[in-house]
mmCIF file of C-alpha atoms in Angstrom:
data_model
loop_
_atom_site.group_PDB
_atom_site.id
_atom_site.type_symbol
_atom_site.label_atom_id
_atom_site.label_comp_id
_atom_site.label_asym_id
_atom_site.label_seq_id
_atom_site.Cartn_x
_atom_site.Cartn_y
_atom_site.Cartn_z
ATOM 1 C CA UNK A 1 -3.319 23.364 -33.601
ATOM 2 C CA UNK A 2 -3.790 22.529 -29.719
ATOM 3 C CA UNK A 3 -5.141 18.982 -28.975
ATOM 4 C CA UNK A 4 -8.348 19.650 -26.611
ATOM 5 C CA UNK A 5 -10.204 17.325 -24.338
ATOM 6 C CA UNK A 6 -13.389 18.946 -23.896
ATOM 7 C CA UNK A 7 -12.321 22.612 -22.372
ATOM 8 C CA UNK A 8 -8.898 21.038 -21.363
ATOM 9 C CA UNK A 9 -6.041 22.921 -23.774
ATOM 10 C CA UNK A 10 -3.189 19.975 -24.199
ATOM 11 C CA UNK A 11 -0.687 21.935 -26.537
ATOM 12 C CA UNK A 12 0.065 21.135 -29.797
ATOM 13 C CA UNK A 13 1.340 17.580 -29.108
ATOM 14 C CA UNK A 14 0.749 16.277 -25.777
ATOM 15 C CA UNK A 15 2.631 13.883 -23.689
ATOM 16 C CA UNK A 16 0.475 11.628 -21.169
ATOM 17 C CA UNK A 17 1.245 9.729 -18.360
ATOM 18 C CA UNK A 18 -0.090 6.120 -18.724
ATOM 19 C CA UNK A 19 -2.147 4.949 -15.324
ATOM 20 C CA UNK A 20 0.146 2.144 -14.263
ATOM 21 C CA UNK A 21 -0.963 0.143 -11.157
ATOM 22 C CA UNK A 22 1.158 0.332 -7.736
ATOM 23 C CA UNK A 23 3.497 2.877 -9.972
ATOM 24 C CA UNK A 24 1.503 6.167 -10.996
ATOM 25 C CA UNK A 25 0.442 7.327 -7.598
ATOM 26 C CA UNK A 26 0.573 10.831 -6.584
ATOM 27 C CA UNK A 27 4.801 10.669 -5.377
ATOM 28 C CA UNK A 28 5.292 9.403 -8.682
ATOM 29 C CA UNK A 29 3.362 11.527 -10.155
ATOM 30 C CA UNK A 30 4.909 14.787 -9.124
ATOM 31 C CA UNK A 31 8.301 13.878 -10.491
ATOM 32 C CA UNK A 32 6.694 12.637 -14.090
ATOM 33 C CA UNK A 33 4.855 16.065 -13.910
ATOM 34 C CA UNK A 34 8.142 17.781 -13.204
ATOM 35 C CA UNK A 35 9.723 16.214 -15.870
ATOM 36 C CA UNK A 36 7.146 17.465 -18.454
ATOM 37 C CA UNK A 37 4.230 15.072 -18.876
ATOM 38 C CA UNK A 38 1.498 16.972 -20.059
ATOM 39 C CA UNK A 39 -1.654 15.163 -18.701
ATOM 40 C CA UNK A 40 -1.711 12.274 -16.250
ATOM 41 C CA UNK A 41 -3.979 9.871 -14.935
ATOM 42 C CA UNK A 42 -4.258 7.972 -11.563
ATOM 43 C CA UNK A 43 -4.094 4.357 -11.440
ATOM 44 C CA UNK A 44 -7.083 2.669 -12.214
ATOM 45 C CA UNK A 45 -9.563 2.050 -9.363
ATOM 46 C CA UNK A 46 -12.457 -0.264 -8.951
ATOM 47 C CA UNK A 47 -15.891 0.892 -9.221
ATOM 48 C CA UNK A 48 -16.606 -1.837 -6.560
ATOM 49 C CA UNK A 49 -13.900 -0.738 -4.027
ATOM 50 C CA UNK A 50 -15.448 2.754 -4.805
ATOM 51 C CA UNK A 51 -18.901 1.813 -3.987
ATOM 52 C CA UNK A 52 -18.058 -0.163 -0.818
ATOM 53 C CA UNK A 53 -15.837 2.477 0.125
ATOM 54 C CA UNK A 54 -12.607 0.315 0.620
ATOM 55 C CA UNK A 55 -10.126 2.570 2.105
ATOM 56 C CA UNK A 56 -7.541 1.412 -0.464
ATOM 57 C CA UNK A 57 -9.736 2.520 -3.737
ATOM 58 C CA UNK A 58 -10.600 6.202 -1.839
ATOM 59 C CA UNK A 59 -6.873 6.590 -0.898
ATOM 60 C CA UNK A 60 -6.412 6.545 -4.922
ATOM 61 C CA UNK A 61 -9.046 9.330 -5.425
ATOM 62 C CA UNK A 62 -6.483 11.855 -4.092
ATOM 63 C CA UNK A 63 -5.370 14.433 -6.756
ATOM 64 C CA UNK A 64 -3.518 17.414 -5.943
ATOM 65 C CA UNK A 65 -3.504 21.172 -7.438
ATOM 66 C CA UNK A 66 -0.151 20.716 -9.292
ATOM 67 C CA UNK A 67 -0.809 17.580 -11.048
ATOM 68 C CA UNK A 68 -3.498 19.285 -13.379
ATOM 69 C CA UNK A 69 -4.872 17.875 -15.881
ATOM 70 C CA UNK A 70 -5.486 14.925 -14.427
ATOM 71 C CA UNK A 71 -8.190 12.113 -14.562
ATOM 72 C CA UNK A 72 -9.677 9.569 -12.380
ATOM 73 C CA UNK A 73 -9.129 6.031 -14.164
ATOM 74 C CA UNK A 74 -12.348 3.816 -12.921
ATOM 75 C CA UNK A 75 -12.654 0.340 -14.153
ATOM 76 C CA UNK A 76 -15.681 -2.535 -13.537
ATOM 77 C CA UNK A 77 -17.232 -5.149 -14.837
ATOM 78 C CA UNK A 78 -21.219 -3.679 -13.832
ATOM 79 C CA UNK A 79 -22.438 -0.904 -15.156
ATOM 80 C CA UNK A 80 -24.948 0.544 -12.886
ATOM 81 C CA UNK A 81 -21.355 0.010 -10.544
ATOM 82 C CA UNK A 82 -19.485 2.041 -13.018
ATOM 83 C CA UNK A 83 -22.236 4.673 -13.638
ATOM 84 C CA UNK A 84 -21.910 4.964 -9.906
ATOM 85 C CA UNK A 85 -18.390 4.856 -9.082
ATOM 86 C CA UNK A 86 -18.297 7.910 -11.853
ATOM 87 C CA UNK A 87 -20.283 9.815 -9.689
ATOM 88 C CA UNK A 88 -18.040 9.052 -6.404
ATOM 89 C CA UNK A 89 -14.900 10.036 -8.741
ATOM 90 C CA UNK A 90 -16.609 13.087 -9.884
ATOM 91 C CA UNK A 91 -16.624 14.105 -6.418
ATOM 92 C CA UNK A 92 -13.246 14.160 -5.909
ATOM 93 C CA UNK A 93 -12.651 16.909 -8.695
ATOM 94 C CA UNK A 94 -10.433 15.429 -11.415
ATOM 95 C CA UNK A 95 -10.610 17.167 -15.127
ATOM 96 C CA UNK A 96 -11.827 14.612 -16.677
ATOM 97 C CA UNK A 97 -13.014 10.509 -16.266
ATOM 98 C CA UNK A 98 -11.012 7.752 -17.707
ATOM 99 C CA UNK A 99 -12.379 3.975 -18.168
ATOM 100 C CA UNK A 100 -9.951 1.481 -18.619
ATOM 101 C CA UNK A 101 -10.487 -1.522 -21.230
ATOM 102 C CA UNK A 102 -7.448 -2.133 -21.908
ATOM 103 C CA UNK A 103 -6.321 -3.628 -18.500
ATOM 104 C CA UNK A 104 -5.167 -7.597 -19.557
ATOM 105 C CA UNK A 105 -4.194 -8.944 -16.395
ATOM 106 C CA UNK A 106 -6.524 -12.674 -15.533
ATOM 107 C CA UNK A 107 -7.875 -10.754 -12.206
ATOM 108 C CA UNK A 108 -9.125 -8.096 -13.635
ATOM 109 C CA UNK A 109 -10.405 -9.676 -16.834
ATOM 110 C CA UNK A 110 -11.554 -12.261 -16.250
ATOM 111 C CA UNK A 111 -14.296 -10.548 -14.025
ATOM 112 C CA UNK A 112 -15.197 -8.978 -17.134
ATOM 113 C CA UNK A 113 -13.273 -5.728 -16.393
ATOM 114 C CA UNK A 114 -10.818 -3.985 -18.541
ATOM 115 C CA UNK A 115 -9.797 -5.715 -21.718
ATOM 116 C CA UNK A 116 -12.698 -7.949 -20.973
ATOM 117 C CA UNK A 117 -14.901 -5.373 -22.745
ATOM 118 C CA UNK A 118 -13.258 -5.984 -26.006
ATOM 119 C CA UNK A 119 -15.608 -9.347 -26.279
ATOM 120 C CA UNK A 120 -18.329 -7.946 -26.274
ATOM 121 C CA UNK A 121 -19.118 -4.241 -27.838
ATOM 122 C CA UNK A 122 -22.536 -3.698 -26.958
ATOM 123 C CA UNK A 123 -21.535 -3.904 -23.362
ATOM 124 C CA UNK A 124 -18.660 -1.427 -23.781
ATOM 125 C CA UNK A 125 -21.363 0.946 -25.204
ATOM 126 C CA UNK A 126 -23.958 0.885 -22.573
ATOM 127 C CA UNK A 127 -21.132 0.992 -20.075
ATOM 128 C CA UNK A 128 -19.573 4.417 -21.480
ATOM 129 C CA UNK A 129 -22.763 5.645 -22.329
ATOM 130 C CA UNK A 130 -23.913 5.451 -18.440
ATOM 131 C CA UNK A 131 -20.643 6.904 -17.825
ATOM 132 C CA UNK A 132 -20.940 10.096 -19.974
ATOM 133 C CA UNK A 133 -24.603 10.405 -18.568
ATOM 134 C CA UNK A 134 -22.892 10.505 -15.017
ATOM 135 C CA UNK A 135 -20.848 13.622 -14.853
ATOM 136 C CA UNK A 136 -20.497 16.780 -16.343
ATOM 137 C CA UNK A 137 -16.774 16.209 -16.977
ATOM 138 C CA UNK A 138 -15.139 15.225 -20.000
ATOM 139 C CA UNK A 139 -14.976 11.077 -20.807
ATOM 140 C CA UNK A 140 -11.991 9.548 -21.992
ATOM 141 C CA UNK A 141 -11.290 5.909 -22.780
ATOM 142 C CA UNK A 142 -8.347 3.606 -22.598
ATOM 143 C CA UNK A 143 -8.143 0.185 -24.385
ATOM 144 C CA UNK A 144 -6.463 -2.589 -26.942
ATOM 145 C CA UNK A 145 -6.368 -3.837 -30.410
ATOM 146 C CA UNK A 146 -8.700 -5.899 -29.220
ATOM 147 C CA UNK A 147 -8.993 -9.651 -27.623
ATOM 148 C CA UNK A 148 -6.887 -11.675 -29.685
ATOM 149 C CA UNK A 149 -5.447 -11.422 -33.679
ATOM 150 C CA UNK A 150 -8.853 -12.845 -34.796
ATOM 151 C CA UNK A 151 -10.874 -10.134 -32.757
ATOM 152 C CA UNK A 152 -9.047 -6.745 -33.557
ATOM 153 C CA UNK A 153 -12.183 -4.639 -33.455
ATOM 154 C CA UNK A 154 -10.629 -1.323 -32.259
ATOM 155 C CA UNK A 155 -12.236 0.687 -35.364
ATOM 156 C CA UNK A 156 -15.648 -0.499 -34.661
ATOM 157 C CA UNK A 157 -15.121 0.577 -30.930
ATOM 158 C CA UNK A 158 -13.373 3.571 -31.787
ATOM 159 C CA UNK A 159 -16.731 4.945 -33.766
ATOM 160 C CA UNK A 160 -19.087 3.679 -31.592
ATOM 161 C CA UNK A 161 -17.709 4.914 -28.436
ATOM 162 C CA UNK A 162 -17.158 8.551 -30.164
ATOM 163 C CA UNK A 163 -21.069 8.373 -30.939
ATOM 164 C CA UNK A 164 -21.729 7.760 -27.244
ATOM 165 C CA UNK A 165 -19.785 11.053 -26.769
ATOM 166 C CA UNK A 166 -16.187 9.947 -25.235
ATOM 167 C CA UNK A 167 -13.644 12.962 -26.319
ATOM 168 C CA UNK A 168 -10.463 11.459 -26.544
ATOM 169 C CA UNK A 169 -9.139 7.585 -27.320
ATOM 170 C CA UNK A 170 -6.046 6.376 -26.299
ATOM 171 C CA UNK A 171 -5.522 2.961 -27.846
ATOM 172 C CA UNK A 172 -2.387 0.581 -26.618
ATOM 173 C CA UNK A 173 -1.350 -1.349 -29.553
ATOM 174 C CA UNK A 174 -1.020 -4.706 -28.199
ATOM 175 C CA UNK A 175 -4.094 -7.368 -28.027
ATOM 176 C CA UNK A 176 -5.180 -8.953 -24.782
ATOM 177 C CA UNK A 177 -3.784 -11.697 -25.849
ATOM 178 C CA UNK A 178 -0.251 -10.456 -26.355
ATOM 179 C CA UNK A 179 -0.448 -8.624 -22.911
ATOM 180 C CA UNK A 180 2.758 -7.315 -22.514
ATOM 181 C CA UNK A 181 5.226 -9.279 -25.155
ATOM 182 C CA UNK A 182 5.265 -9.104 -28.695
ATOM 183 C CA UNK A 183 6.088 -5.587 -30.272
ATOM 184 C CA UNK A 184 3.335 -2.860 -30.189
ATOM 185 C CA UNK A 185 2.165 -2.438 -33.203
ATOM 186 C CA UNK A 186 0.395 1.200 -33.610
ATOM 187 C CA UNK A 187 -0.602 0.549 -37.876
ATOM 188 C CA UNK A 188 -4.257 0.423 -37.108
ATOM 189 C CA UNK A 189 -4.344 3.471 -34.997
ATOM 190 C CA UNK A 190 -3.220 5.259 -37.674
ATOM 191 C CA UNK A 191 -6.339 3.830 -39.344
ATOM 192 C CA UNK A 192 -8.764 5.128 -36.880
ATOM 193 C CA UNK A 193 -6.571 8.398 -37.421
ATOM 194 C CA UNK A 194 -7.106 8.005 -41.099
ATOM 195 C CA UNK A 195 -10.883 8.018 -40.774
ATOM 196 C CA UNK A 196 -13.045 10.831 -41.809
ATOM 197 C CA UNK A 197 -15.367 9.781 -39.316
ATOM 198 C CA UNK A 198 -13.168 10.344 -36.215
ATOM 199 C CA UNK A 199 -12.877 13.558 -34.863
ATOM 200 C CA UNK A 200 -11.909 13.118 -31.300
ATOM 201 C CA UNK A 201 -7.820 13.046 -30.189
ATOM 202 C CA UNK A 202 -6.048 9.419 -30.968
ATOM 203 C CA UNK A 203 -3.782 9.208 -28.375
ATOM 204 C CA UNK A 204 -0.642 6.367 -29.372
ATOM 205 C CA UNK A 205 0.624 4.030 -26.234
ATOM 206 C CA UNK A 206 2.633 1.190 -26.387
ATOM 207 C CA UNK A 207 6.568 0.939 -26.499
ATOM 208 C CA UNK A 208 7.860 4.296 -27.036
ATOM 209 C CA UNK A 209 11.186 4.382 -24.652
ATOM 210 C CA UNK A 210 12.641 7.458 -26.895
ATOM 211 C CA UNK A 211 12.788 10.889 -28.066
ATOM 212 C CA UNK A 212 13.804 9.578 -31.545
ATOM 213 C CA UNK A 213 11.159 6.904 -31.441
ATOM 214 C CA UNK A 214 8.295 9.001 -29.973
ATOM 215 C CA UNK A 215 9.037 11.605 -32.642
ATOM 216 C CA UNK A 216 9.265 8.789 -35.752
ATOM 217 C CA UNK A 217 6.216 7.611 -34.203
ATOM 218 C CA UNK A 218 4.402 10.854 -34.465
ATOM 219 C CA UNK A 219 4.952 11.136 -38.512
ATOM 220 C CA UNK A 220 4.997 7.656 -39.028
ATOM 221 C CA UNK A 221 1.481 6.972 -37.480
ATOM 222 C CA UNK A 222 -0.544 10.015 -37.423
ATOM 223 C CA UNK A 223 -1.402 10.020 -33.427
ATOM 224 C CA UNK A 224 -2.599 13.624 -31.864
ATOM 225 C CA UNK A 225 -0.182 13.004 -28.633
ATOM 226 C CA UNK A 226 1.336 9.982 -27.022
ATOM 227 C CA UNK A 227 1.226 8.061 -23.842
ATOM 228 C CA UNK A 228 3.914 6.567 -22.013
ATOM 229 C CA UNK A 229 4.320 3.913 -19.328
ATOM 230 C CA UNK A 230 7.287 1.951 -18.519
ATOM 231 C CA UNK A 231 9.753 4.332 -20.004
ATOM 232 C CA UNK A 232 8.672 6.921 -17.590
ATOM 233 C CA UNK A 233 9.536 4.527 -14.221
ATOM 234 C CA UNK A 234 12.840 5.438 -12.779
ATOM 235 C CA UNK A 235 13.177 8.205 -15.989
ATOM 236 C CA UNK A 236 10.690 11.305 -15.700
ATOM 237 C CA UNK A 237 13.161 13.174 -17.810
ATOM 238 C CA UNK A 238 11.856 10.954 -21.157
ATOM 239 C CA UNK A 239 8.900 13.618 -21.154
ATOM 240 C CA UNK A 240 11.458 17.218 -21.567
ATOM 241 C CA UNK A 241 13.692 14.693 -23.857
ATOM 242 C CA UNK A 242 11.095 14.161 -26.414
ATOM 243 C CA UNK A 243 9.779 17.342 -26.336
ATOM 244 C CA UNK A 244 13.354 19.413 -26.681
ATOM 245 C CA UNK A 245 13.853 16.591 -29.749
ATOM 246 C CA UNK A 246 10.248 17.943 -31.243
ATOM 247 C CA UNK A 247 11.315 21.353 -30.939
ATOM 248 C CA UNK A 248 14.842 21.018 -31.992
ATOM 249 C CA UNK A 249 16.102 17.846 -33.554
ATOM 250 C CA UNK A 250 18.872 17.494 -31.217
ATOM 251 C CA UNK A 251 19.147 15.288 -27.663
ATOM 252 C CA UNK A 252 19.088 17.260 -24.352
ATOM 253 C CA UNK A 253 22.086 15.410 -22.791
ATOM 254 C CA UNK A 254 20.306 12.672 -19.754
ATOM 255 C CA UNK A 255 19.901 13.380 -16.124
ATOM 256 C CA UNK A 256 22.868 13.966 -14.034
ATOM 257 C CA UNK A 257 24.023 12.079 -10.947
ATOM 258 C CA UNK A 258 23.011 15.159 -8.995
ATOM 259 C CA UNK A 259 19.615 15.315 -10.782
ATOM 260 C CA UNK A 260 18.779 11.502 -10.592
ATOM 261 C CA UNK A 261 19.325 12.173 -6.432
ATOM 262 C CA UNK A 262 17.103 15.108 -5.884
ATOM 263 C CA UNK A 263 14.223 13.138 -7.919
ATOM 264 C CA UNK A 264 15.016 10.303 -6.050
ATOM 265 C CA UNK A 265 15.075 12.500 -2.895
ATOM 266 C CA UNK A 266 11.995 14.037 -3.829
ATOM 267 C CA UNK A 267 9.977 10.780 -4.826
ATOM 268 C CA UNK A 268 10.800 9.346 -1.264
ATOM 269 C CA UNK A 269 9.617 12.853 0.219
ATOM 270 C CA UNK A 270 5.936 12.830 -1.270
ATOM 271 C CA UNK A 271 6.074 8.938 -0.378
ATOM 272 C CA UNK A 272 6.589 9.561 3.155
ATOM 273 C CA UNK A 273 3.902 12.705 2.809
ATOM 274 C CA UNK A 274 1.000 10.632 1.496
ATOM 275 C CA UNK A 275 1.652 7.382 2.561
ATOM 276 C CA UNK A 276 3.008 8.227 5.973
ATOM 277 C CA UNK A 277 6.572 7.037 6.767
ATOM 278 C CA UNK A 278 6.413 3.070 7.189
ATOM 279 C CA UNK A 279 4.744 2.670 3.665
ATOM 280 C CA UNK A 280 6.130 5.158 2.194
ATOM 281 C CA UNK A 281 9.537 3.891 2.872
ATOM 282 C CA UNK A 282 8.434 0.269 2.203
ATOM 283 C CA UNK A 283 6.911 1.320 -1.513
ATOM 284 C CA UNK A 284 9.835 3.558 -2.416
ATOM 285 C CA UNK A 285 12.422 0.234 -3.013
ATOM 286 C CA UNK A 286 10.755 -0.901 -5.994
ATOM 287 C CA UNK A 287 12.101 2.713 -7.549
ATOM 288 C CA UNK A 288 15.632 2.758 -6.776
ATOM 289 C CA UNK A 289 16.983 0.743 -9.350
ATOM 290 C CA UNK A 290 15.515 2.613 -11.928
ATOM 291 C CA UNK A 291 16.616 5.683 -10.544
ATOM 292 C CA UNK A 292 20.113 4.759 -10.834
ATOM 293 C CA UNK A 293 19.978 2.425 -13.827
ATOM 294 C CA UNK A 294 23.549 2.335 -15.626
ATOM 295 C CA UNK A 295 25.459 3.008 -12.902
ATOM 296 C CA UNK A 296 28.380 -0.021 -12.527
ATOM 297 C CA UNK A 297 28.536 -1.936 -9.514
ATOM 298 C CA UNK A 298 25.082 -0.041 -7.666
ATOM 299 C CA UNK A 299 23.835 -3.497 -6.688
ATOM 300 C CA UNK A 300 25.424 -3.155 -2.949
ATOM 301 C CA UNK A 301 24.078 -0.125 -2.802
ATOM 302 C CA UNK A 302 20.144 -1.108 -4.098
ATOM 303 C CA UNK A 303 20.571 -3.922 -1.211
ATOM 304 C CA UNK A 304 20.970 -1.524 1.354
ATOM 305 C CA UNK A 305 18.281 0.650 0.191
ATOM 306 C CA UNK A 306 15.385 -1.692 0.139
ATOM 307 C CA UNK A 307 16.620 -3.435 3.155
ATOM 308 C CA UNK A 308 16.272 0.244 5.305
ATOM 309 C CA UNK A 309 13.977 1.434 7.290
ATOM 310 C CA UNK A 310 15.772 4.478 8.910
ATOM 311 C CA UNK A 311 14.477 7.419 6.807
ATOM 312 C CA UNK A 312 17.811 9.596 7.848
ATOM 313 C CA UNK A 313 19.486 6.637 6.992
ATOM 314 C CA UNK A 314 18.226 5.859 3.653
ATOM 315 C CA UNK A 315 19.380 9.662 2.455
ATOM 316 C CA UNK A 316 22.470 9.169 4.122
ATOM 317 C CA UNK A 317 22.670 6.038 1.659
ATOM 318 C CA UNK A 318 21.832 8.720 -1.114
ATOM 319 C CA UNK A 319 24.383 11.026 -0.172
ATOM 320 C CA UNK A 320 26.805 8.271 -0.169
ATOM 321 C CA UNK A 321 25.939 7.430 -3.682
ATOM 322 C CA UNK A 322 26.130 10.980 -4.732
ATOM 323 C CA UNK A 323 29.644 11.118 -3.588
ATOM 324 C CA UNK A 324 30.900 7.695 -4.689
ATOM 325 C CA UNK A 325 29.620 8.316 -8.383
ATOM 326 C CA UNK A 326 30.319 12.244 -8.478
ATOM 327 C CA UNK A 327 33.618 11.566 -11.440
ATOM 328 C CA UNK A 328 31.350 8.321 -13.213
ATOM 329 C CA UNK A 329 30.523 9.854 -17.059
ATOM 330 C CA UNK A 330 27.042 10.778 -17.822
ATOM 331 C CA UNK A 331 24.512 7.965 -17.691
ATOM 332 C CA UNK A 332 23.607 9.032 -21.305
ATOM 333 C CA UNK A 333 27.282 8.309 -22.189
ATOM 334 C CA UNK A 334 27.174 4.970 -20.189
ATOM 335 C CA UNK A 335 25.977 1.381 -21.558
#
């Protein structure tokens, strides 16, 4: 059976691309989409930035034709702001609207903004509901556990917000409290999958860095698809790796040397494209590491990347690496 999001057909088991801030912009996204991810979402953008119209919350309302699905993440502590904003985001013709409670980070809650919501419910409600009421696309939602071990209140929210007509969950399984440490632990969103009352997607996110795990996971807890972060920075392939493991039970081998290049290559490209060359540059050189994770002795090499500014340069720095590491095994057969 497909997993659907309103009119949006997912597959059987999708893949998503988490909204990670500073990281899942549109270069980024076009190698993750490449690499297989099913449905992606934009980093998350203040309803206030949208409402005054600061250049740097428009500039992430930019979706292009080959990145669909995709939705517009909006987060805010107001809701008249957010009901708003939705309306702005609608505008820019996504497939769908995200709202983030789930963000942890202290500037962001503690203006009441994304995880913030898990203290108080009745808030998150009216907030969605003015949300839903706002465009004619598809609402999804984003969020924790909940605030802290005492407050894990993720079923409650789960039913309420399905009332208010959101038509898809994802749920990170971490609490506020444990931001990012700790082990994700996905038991109660198998719950919430578990409950006859639930009949929107559960979407799994937290921790899942494998084709073995991501497919353990599946069985194990129940989830309609699963979202990945972290794993996906520096590593688009992890999307076509877990879903050649669904389909066969075997590993595709990793990314070759030549393969890690041209995504590098091509991340750098779409940088320079939609950022314009002196920013694109600049935000490329928190990638490079991650693109060539594993390989022995790179660290001269990650030096002069971040430290150039020469675009010609910089790929002649790429085509240097492509020739020093050409005989180095498989980075799958490395570690």
């Amino acid at each position: 059976m497909s997993v659907k999001i309103g009119n949006i057909d997912l597959g059987e088991f999708p893949l998503l691309l988490a909204p990670m801030e500073d990281v899942s912009d549109p270069p980024f996204r076009y190698v993750c989409k490449q690499g297989g991810a099913d449905l992606m979402y934009t980093e998350f953008i203040s309803s206030e930035g949208l409402i005054r119209d600061a250049a740097k919350s428009r500039k992430k309302l930019d979706i292009f034709e080959y990145e669909r699905p995709i939705g517009i993440q909006i987060f805010g502590s107001d809701i008249e702001s957010m009901r708003e904003a939705t309306e702005i985001a609608t505008l820019a013709g996504p497939d769908l609207m995200d709202i983030n409670y789930g963000c942890p980070v202290k500037n962001v809650a503690c203006r009441g903004a994304g995880s913030a919501l898990l203290q108080d419910i009745d808030k998150m409600v009216k907030m969605t509901e003015a949300v839903v009421k706002a465009t004619h696309l598809p609402v999804t939602v984003k969020t924790r556990l909940g605030w802290d071990d005492n407050t894990k209140n993720i079923e409650e929210v789960a039913e309420r917000l399905q009332d208010i007509g959101i038509q898809a969950l994802t749920i990170h399984g971490r609490t506020r409290a444990q931001l990012y440490k700790g082990e994700a632990d996905w038991t109660l969103i198998r719950e919430i999958k578990r409950n006859p009352r639930i009949k929107i997607p559960i979407f799994g996110n937290g921790d899942v860095d494998s084709a073995v795990k991501a497919a353990n996971w599946r069985l194990e807890y129940e989830v309609d698809g699963i979202m990945i972060g972290r794993a996906a920075i520096g590593y688009p392939w992890i999307f076509r790796e877990v879903k050649h493991f669904f389909k066969t039970g075997e590993f595709l081998p990793g990314p070759t040397l030549d393969e890690r290049i041209i995504a590098c290559r091509t991340h750098l490209d779409k940088s320079i494209e939609w950022k314009g060359p002196k920013v694109g540059v600049f935000e490329m050189r928190r990638h490079y590491s991650n693109y060539f994770k594993g390989l022995p002795d790179f660290k001269h090499y990650r030096m002069l990347l971040v430290k150039e500014e020469n675009i010609e340069i910089i790929y002649q720095l790429l085509d240097e690496v492509a020739e020093k590491y050409e005989h180095v095994l498989p980075f799958s057969e490395m570690a």
